[in-house]
Tab-separated table of C-alpha atoms in Angstrom:
chain	number	residue	atom	x	y	z
A	1	MET	CA	-56.642	110.867	-66.313
A	2	LEU	CA	-57.479	107.697	-68.285
A	3	VAL	CA	-58.406	109.798	-71.315
A	4	ALA	CA	-55.058	111.597	-71.119
A	5	LEU	CA	-53.163	108.286	-70.940
A	6	LEU	CA	-55.054	106.863	-73.890
A	7	ALA	CA	-54.387	110.004	-75.916
A	8	CYS	CA	-50.641	109.645	-75.293
A	9	ALA	CA	-50.496	105.911	-76.009
A	10	PRO	CA	-48.797	104.954	-79.265
A	11	THR	CA	-51.110	104.019	-82.082
A	12	LEU	CA	-51.120	100.270	-82.604
A	13	ALA	CA	-53.157	100.273	-85.797
A	14	ARG	CA	-52.048	97.954	-88.546
A	15	THR	CA	-50.128	99.687	-91.324
A	16	PRO	CA	-52.257	99.636	-94.460
A	17	ASN	CA	-51.095	97.454	-97.320
A	18	ASP	CA	-49.474	98.965	-100.367
A	19	ALA	CA	-52.299	98.220	-102.857
A	20	VAL	CA	-50.014	97.743	-105.857
A	21	ALA	CA	-47.723	95.411	-103.907
A	22	GLU	CA	-50.697	93.404	-102.631
A	23	ALA	CA	-51.940	92.913	-106.199
A	24	GLN	CA	-48.446	91.797	-107.264
A	25	VAL	CA	-48.255	89.283	-104.396
A	26	ARG	CA	-51.681	87.916	-105.342
A	27	GLU	CA	-50.279	87.429	-108.852
A	28	VAL	CA	-47.402	85.354	-107.377
A	29	ILE	CA	-49.999	83.155	-105.659
A	30	ARG	CA	-51.917	82.805	-108.943
A	31	ARG	CA	-48.721	81.917	-110.855
A	32	PHE	CA	-47.770	79.365	-108.172
A	33	ASP	CA	-51.142	77.632	-108.574
A	34	ALA	CA	-51.027	77.788	-112.384
A	35	ALA	CA	-47.509	76.317	-112.428
A	36	ILE	CA	-48.629	73.337	-110.330
A	37	VAL	CA	-51.587	72.685	-112.634
A	38	ALA	CA	-49.356	73.019	-115.718
A	39	ARG	CA	-46.601	70.854	-114.153
A	40	ASP	CA	-44.267	73.773	-114.846
A	41	GLY	CA	-41.283	73.350	-112.534
A	42	ALA	CA	-39.349	76.165	-114.216
A	43	THR	CA	-42.030	78.704	-113.335
A	44	LEU	CA	-42.239	77.364	-109.779
A	45	ARG	CA	-38.468	77.734	-109.398
A	46	SER	CA	-38.611	81.294	-110.769
A	47	LEU	CA	-40.959	82.329	-107.951
A	48	PHE	CA	-38.367	81.621	-105.249
A	49	LEU	CA	-35.358	83.559	-104.090
A	50	PRO	CA	-32.405	81.373	-105.122
A	51	GLN	CA	-30.864	79.379	-102.284
A	52	PRO	CA	-30.713	79.737	-99.440
A	53	SER	CA	-34.431	79.815	-98.900
A	54	VAL	CA	-36.393	77.949	-96.274
A	55	TRP	CA	-39.086	75.373	-97.013
A	56	ALA	CA	-40.508	73.157	-94.282
A	57	SER	CA	-43.611	71.205	-93.378
A	58	VAL	CA	-44.953	70.527	-89.892
A	59	LEU	CA	-47.054	67.423	-89.303
A	60	GLY	CA	-50.364	67.867	-87.498
A	61	GLU	CA	-50.932	66.081	-84.179
A	62	ALA	CA	-52.770	63.023	-85.531
A	63	ASP	CA	-50.432	62.517	-88.492
A	64	TYR	CA	-47.370	62.913	-86.285
A	65	ALA	CA	-48.700	60.398	-83.733
A	66	ARG	CA	-49.392	57.814	-86.488
A	67	LEU	CA	-45.931	58.314	-87.978
A	68	LYS	CA	-44.222	58.021	-84.566
A	69	GLU	CA	-45.944	54.649	-84.024
A	70	ARG	CA	-44.305	53.318	-87.192
A	71	ARG	CA	-41.028	55.227	-86.941
A	72	PRO	CA	-40.139	56.406	-83.423
A	73	GLU	CA	-37.198	58.418	-84.790
A	74	ALA	CA	-39.480	60.476	-87.077
A	75	LYS	CA	-39.316	64.252	-86.819
A	76	ARG	CA	-42.340	66.508	-86.743
A	77	VAL	CA	-40.724	69.303	-88.782
A	78	ARG	CA	-39.446	68.267	-92.184
A	79	PRO	CA	-37.125	70.659	-94.008
A	80	ASP	CA	-37.304	70.420	-97.775
A	81	THR	CA	-36.551	72.574	-100.812
A	82	TYR	CA	-38.562	74.276	-103.492
A	83	GLU	CA	-36.375	72.464	-106.059
A	84	ARG	CA	-37.640	69.070	-104.877
A	85	PHE	CA	-41.225	70.316	-104.948
A	86	ALA	CA	-40.781	71.670	-108.502
A	87	ALA	CA	-39.279	68.336	-109.612
A	88	MET	CA	-42.207	66.452	-108.042
A	89	VAL	CA	-44.703	68.700	-109.849
A	90	GLU	CA	-42.869	68.289	-113.183
A	91	THR	CA	-42.854	64.497	-112.988
A	92	ALA	CA	-46.304	63.956	-111.449
A	93	LYS	CA	-48.260	61.270	-113.283
A	94	LEU	CA	-51.632	62.614	-112.080
A	95	PRO	CA	-52.916	66.229	-112.171
A	96	GLN	CA	-51.894	68.297	-109.128
A	97	ARG	CA	-53.560	71.383	-107.663
A	98	GLU	CA	-53.189	73.511	-104.557
A	99	ARG	CA	-56.341	75.391	-103.592
A	100	PHE	CA	-56.005	78.537	-101.477
A	101	SER	CA	-58.614	80.171	-99.241
A	102	ASP	CA	-58.778	82.821	-96.530
A	103	ILE	CA	-55.723	84.612	-97.973
A	104	ASP	CA	-54.210	87.304	-95.725
A	105	ILE	CA	-51.465	89.530	-97.145
A	106	ARG	CA	-49.448	92.105	-95.214
A	107	THR	CA	-47.046	94.192	-97.245
A	108	ASP	CA	-45.342	97.542	-97.224
A	109	GLY	CA	-44.129	97.239	-100.813
A	110	ALA	CA	-40.655	95.942	-99.907
A	111	MET	CA	-41.566	92.683	-98.188
A	112	ALA	CA	-44.734	90.705	-97.702
A	113	SER	CA	-46.101	88.079	-95.388
A	114	VAL	CA	-48.835	85.831	-96.774
A	115	SER	CA	-50.879	83.237	-94.918
A	116	PHE	CA	-53.803	81.134	-96.071
A	117	ASP	CA	-55.574	77.824	-95.731
A	118	TYR	CA	-54.711	75.279	-98.409
A	119	VAL	CA	-55.811	71.921	-99.759
A	120	TYR	CA	-53.348	70.002	-101.952
A	121	GLU	CA	-55.082	67.758	-104.472
A	122	GLU	CA	-53.951	64.956	-106.722
A	123	ASP	CA	-56.342	64.029	-109.527
A	124	GLY	CA	-59.019	66.096	-107.776
A	125	VAL	CA	-58.680	64.225	-104.458
A	126	ALA	CA	-57.425	66.032	-101.331
A	127	GLN	CA	-54.062	64.619	-100.244
A	128	ASN	CA	-53.402	67.038	-97.382
A	129	ARG	CA	-54.571	70.341	-95.998
A	130	GLY	CA	-53.440	72.914	-93.478
A	131	ILE	CA	-52.259	76.459	-93.136
A	132	GLU	CA	-49.393	77.887	-95.141
A	133	SER	CA	-47.233	80.955	-94.654
A	134	TRP	CA	-44.900	82.632	-97.136
A	135	GLN	CA	-42.382	85.432	-96.657
A	136	LEU	CA	-41.654	87.352	-99.856
A	137	VAL	CA	-39.185	90.056	-100.830
A	138	LYS	CA	-39.382	92.546	-103.687
A	139	LEU	CA	-36.400	92.378	-106.054
A	140	ASP	CA	-35.710	94.311	-109.256
A	141	ASP	CA	-37.262	91.458	-111.267
A	142	GLY	CA	-40.355	91.048	-109.061
A	143	TRP	CA	-41.518	89.310	-105.911
A	144	LYS	CA	-39.700	86.169	-104.749
A	145	ILE	CA	-40.719	83.711	-102.067
A	146	MET	CA	-37.966	83.634	-99.466
A	147	SER	CA	-39.474	81.125	-97.067
A	148	MET	CA	-42.438	78.786	-96.855
A	149	LEU	CA	-43.858	76.907	-93.895
A	150	TYR	CA	-46.977	74.762	-93.938
A	151	SER	CA	-48.789	72.302	-91.720
A	152	VAL	CA	-49.844	68.875	-92.992
A	153	HIS	CA	-53.099	67.188	-92.039
A	154	ARG	CA	-54.147	64.113	-94.010
A	155	PRO	CA	-57.849	63.662	-94.812
């Protein structure tokens, strides 16, 4: 009886990635990193779906607790925009870099979900780290980041 039930159960296997789409999404990640290093705000902006898109950071427990001690009204989730990030990168006085590891991409060729661990560096020194998640959509002119969410943990 158990064998019969298992045979009738829907398959819950993960849909395999579209290999071409996965390679294209990895190229978006590479271009994102290269644009930060080059202080190229225009390229960063070009990787995002024009407004409205969602960009937000979430403070880790320890960082949030320290901030709340100084500013009780502080919020844990901080909405922001890719435009402000691009402007910060363009005007940075010291070299910037975001390092990615443990990259996981799920895509069917039309949309993609990307998650990874990151470390954001300034002049080679880690400023924050955490996990980051992007949602991307495929447009006629390529992949665009539609939303970004990342946690922030200070060293």
